[in-house]
Every structure is written in structure tokens, then in C-alpha cells.
mmCIF file of C-alpha atoms in Angstrom:
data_model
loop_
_atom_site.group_PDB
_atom_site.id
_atom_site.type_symbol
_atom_site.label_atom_id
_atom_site.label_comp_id
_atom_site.label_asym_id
_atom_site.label_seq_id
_atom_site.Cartn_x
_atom_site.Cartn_y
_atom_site.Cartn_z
ATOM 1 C CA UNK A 151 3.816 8.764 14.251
ATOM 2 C CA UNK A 152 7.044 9.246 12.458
ATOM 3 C CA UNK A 153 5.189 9.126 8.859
ATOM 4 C CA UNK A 154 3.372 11.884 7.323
ATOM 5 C CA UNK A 155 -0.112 11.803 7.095
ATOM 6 C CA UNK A 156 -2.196 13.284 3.787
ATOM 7 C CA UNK A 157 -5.444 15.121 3.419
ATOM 8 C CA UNK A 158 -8.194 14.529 1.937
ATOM 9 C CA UNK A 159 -7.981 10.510 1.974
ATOM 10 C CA UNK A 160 -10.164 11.031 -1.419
ATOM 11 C CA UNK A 161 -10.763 13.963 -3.978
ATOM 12 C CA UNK A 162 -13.255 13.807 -6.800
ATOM 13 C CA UNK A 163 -12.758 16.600 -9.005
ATOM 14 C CA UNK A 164 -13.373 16.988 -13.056
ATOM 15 C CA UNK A 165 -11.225 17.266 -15.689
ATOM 16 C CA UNK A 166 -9.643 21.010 -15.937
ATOM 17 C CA UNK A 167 -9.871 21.854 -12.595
ATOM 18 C CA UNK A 168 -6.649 22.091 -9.964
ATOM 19 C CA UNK A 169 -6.320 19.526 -7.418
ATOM 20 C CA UNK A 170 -4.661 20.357 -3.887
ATOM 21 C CA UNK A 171 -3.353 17.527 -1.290
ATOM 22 C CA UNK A 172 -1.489 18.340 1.577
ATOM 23 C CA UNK A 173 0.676 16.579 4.239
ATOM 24 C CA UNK A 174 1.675 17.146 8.008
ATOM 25 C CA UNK A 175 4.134 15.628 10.232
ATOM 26 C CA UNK A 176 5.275 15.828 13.511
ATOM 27 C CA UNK A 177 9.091 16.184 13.531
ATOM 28 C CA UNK A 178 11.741 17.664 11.678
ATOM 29 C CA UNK A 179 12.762 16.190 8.337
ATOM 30 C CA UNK A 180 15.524 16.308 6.108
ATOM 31 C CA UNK A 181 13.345 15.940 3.238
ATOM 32 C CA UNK A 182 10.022 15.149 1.774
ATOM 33 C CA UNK A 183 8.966 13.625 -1.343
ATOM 34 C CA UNK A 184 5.803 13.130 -3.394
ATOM 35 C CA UNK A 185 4.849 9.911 -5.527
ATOM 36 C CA UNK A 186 1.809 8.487 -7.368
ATOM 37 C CA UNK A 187 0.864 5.080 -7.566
ATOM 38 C CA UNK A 188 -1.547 3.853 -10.400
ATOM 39 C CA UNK A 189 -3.655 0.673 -9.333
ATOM 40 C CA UNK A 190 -1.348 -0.561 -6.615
ATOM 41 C CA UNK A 191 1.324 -0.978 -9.002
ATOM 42 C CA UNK A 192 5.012 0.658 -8.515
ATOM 43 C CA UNK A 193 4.985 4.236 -7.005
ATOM 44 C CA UNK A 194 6.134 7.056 -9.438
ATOM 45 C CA UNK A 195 8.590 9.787 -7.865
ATOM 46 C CA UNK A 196 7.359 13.392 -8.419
ATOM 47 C CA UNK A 197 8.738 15.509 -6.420
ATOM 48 C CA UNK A 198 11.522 16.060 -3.937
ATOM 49 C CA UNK A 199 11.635 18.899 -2.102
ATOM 50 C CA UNK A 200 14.662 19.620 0.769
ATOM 51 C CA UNK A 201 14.024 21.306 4.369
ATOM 52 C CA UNK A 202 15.408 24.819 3.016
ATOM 53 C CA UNK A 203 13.442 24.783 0.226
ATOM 54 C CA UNK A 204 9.814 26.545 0.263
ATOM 55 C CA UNK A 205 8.678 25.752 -3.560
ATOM 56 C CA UNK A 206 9.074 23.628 -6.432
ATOM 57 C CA UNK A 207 7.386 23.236 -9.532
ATOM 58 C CA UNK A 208 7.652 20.499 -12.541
ATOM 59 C CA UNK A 209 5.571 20.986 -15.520
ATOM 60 C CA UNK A 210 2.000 20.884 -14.050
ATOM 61 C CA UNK A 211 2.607 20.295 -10.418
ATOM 62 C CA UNK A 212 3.484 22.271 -7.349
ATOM 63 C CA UNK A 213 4.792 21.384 -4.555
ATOM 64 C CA UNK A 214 5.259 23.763 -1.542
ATOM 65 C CA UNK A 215 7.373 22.849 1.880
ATOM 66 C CA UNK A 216 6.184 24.830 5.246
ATOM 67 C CA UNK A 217 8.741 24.101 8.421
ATOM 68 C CA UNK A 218 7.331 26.288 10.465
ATOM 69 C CA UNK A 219 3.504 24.213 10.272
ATOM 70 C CA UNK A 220 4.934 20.759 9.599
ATOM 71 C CA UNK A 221 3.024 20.571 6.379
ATOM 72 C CA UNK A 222 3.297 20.540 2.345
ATOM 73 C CA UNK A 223 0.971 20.808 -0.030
ATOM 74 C CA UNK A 224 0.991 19.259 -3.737
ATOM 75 C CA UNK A 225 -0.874 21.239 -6.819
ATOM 76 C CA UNK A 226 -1.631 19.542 -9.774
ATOM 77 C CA UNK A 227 -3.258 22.333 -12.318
ATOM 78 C CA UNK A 228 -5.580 21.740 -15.027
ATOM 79 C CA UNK A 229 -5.976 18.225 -14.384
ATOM 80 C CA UNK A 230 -6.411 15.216 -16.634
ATOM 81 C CA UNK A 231 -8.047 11.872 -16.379
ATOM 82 C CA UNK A 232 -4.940 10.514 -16.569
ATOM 83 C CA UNK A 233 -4.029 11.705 -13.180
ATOM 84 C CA UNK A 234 -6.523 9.714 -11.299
ATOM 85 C CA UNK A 235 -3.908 7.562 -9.314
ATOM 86 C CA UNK A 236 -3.410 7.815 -5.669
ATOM 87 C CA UNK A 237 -0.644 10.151 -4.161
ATOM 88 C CA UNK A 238 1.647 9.704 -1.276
ATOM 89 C CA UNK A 239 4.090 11.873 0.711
ATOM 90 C CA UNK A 240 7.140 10.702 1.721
ATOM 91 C CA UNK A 241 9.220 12.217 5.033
ATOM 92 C CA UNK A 242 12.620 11.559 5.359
ATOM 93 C CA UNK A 243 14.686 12.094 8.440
ATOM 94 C CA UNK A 244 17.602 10.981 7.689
ATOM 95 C CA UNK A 245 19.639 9.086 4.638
ATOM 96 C CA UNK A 246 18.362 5.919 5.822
ATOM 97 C CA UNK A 247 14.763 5.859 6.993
ATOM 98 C CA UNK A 248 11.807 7.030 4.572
ATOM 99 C CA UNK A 249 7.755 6.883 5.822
ATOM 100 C CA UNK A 250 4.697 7.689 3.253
ATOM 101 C CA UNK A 251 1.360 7.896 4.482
ATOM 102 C CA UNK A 252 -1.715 6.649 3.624
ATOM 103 C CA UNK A 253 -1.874 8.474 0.585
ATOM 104 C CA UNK A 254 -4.821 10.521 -1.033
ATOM 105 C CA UNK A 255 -6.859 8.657 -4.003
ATOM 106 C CA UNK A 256 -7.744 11.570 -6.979
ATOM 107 C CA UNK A 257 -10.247 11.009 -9.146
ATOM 108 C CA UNK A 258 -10.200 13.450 -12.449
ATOM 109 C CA UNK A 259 -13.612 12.878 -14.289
ATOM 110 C CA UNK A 260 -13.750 12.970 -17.710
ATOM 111 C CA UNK B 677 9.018 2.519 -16.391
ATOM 112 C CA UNK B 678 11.791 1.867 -14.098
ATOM 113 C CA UNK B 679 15.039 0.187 -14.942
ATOM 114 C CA UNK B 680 13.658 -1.599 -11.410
ATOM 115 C CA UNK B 681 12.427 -5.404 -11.678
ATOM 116 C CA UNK B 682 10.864 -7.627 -9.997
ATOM 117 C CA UNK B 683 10.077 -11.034 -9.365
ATOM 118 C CA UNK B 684 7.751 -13.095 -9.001
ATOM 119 C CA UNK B 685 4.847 -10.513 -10.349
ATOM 120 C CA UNK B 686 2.515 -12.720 -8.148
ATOM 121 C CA UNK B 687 2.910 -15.352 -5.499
ATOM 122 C CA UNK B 688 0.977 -17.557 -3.432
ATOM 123 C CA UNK B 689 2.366 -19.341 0.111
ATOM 124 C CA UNK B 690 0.871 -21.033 2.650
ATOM 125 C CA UNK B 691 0.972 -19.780 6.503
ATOM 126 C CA UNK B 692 4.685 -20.891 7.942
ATOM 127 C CA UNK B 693 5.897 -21.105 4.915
ATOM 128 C CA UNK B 694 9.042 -19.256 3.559
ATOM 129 C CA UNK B 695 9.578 -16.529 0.589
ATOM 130 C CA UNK B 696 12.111 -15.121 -1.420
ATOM 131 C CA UNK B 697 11.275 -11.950 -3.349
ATOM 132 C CA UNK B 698 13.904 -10.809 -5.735
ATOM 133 C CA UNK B 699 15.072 -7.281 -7.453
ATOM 134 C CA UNK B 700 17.030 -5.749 -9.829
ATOM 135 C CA UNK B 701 18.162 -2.002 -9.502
ATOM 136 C CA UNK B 702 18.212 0.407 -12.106
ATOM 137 C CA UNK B 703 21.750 0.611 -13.453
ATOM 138 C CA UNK B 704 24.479 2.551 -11.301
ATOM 139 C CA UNK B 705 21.814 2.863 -8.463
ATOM 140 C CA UNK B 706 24.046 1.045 -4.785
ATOM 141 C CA UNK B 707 20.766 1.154 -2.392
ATOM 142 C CA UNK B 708 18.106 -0.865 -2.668
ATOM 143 C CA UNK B 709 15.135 -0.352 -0.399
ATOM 144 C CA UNK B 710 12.138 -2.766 0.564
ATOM 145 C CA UNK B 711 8.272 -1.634 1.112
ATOM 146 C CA UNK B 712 5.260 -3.766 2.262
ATOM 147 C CA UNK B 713 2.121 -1.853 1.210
ATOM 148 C CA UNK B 714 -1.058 -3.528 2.054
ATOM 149 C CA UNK B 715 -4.472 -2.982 0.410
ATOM 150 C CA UNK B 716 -5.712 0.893 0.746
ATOM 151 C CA UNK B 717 -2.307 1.606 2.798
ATOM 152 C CA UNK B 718 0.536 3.966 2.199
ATOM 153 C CA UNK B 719 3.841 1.724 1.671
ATOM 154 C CA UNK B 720 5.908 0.441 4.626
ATOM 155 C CA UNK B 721 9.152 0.506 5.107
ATOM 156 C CA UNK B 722 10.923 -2.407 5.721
ATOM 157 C CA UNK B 723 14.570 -2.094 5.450
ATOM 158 C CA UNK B 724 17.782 -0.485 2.920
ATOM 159 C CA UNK B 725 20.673 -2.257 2.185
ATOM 160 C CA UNK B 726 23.690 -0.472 1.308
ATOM 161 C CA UNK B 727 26.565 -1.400 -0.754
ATOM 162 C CA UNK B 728 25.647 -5.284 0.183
ATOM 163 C CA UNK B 729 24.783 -3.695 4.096
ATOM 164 C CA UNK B 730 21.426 -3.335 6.314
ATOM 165 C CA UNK B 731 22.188 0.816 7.171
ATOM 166 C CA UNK B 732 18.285 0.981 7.960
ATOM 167 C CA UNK B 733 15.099 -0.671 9.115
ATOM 168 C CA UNK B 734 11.618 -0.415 9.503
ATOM 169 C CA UNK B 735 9.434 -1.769 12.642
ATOM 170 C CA UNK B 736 9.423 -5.317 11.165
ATOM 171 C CA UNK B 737 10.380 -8.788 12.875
ATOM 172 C CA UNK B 738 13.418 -10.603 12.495
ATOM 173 C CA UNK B 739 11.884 -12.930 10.165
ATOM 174 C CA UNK B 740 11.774 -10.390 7.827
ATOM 175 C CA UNK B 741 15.504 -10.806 6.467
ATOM 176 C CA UNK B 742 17.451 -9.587 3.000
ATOM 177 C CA UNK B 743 20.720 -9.687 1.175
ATOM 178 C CA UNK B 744 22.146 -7.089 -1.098
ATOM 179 C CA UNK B 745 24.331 -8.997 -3.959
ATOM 180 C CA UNK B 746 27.931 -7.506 -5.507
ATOM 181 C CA UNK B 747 25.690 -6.205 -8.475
ATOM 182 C CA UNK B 748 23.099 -4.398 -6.355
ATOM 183 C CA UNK B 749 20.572 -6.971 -6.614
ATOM 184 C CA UNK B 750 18.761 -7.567 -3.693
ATOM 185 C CA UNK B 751 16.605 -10.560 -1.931
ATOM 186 C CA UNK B 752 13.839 -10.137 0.478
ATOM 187 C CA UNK B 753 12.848 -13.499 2.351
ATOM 188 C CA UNK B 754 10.635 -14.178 4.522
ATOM 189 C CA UNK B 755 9.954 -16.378 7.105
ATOM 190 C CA UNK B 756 7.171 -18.491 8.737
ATOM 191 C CA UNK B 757 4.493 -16.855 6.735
ATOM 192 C CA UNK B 758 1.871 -15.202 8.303
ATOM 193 C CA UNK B 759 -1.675 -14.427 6.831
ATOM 194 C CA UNK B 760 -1.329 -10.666 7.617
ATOM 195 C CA UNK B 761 2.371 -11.056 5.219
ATOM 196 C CA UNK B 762 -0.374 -10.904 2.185
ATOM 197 C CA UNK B 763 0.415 -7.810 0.715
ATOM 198 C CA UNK B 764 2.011 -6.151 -2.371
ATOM 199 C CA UNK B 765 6.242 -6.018 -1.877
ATOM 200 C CA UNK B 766 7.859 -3.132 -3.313
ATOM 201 C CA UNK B 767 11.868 -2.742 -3.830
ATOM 202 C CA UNK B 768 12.928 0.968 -4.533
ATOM 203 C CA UNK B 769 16.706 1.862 -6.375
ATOM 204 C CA UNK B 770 18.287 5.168 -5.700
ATOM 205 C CA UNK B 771 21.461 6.510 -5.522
ATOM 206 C CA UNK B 772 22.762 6.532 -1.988
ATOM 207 C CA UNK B 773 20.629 6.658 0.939
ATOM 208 C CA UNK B 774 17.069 6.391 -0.037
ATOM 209 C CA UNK B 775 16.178 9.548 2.197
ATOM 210 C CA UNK B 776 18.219 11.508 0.177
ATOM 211 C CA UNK B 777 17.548 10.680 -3.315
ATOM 212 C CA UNK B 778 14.554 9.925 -5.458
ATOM 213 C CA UNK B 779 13.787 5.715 -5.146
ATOM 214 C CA UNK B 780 12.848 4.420 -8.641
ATOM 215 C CA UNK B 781 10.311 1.602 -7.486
ATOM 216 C CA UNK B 782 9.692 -1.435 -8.945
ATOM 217 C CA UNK B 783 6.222 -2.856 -9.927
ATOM 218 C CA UNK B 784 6.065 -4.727 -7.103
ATOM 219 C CA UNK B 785 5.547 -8.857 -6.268
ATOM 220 C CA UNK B 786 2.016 -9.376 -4.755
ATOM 221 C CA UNK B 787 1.930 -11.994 -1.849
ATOM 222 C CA UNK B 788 -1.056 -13.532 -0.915
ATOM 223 C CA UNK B 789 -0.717 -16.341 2.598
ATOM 224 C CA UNK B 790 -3.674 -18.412 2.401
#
């Protein structure tokens, strides 16, 4: 599969505490980028993060690229309810083309 | 929010019937993008449109069709409805190529074929 896939599928975790998803692929990508989508409503960009890039934070999140494994990984520290929302990862090969996964649903208990 | 709209917010069709979904990108934004997420999956990518040209597509039929308008609007139709079509349609603005760029995403049109 061209699209990247995300793990865990689901994360319950309470409020304060860091949450960690991470993606994998198969190929080689030009870039990847991370969104959240709140109640199947319109996705959110976070993140993008290019092939020669290895980390990149804004404000609470961090998002970290490994070539070598095929894999990224997206921290979001000190957690709020708020963020309870699922999260996809996007792979892009090329200009044209773009494949999320499946996405990973966080829960942040109050 | 999004400078990225949207409409119909919801929409009901009958199987072989047709559909036209319609968005507006956010301002200076040439590329529109179109998704097809269904319930509990990631979003699908269905094709880009380019300065009013297709320059990418996903693994969906023919019937699946879309213009791109001289103001960057864009159309998604689709024909001969199918039950598995139900699903939530998302358009995405960016600045050149999609893969590129960060998409600004609408809130989507949900679809329902009964």
C-alpha cells in the first residue's frame, strides 16, 4: 500500500500526560504531513515535515521523520481535552498524489 | 476555520442517480484537491485539479469526474450513484501541488445513497 499506516488505531490517555502516534510506509516520499480531524468534520493541517528533515516542533507538538525505518512519529505534550480528535498522516510522493491512513482516534480525559 | 467552503453540508441521492458537490478555495490557493473519507476511514484521494487541469488521481472510476473553474472553484460530480458512494466528500486548497504544500480542507458535504 502506497498510504501510510498509523499506530495505535486508539489511545486513551488523561489530561497532562504526552501522547505518541506513529506512522510507517513502504516507499520513499517526498514528504509527510500530519492532520486532525474533529468529529468527521474538515481535517486540520499540523505538521509538514520534508524527506531531509529529521524534526519539527510547533507549540506543543512534535513531529519526528525517520528515512532510514519508513516511519514518523507525532508528540503531543501535556495534553488537553481539547485534543481528543482523531489524527492522520499524510505521505506524499510526489506534487500530485497525497495518501493518509486510517488515522489514530485520541482520547484526553478530563 | 478555512477560507475553504463547501456545499451542500448534507445530501441525500438515490442509487444511479447523479451529484454535484461544489467548493470554494481559500483565496490565492490554484489547486484544489478532492477526498472521499468513509465512516472510521482515513480520507481518500480522489483527484487534483490544477490551474482548471486533472495533474493527479486517485484509484477511482471514471464516473467520478470534476472541473476546476477560472476562479479556482471546483465541482466534483458524480455519476450513477452507488450505495458504497455514501460517504463524507472533502475538497482541500493549497498552493501548488497538494503534495507539496499544506491543503486547507473544507468541512466537507456528507453523501448518503439510499
Amino acid at each position: 500500500s502506497q498510504q501510510g499506516e498509523e499506530d495505535p488505531q486508539a489511545l486513551s490517555i488523561q489530561e497532562g500526560e504526552n501522547a505518541t502516534m506513529n506512522c510507517s510506509y513502504k516507499t520513499s516520499i517526498n514528504n509527510l504531513q500530519w492532520y486532525r480531524q474533529n468529529s468527521g468534520r474538515g481535517l486540520v493541517h499540523l505538521i509538514l515535515i520534508r524527506s531531509n528533515e529529521r524534526e519539527k516542533h510547533s507549540g506543543r507538538l512534535r513531529v519526528t521523520l525517520d528515512t532510514s525505518k519508513k516511519s514518523s512519529s507525532l508528540l503531543i505534550t501535556a495534553s488537553r481535552a481539547a485534543d481528543t480528535a482523531s489524527y492522520f498522516c499524510a505521505i506524499s510522493y510526489n506534487n500530485n498524489d497525497m495518501r493518509f491512513g486510517a488515522g489514530t482516534r485520541l482520547t484526553v480525559k478530563p | 476555520e478555512t477560507g475553504v467552503t463547501q456545499s451542500p453540508t448534507h445530501l441525500i441521492k438515490t442509487r444511479g442517480q447523479q451529484v454535484t458537490l461544489r467548493c470554494s478555495s481559500q483565496s490565492g490557493h490554484n489547486t484544489v484537491s478532492w477526498y472521499q473519507q468513509a465512516l472510521g476511514q482515513g480520507p481518500q484521494f480522489i483527484f487534483q485539479y490544477y490551474r482548471e487541469e486533472e495533474n493527479g488521481r486517485g484509484n477511482f472510476p471514471p464516473r467520478f469526474s470534476g472541473l476546476q473553474f477560472p476562479n479556482y472553484s471546483s465541482e466534483l460530480n458524480v455519476n450513477a450513484l452507488e450505495l458504497d458512494d455514501s460517504a463524507l466528500y472533502l475538497c482541500a486548497s493549497s498552493l501548488e501541488g497538494q503534495g507539496g504544500y499544506e491543503q486547507y480542507f473544507g468541512p466537507g458535504t456528507r453523501l448518503t445513497v439510499t
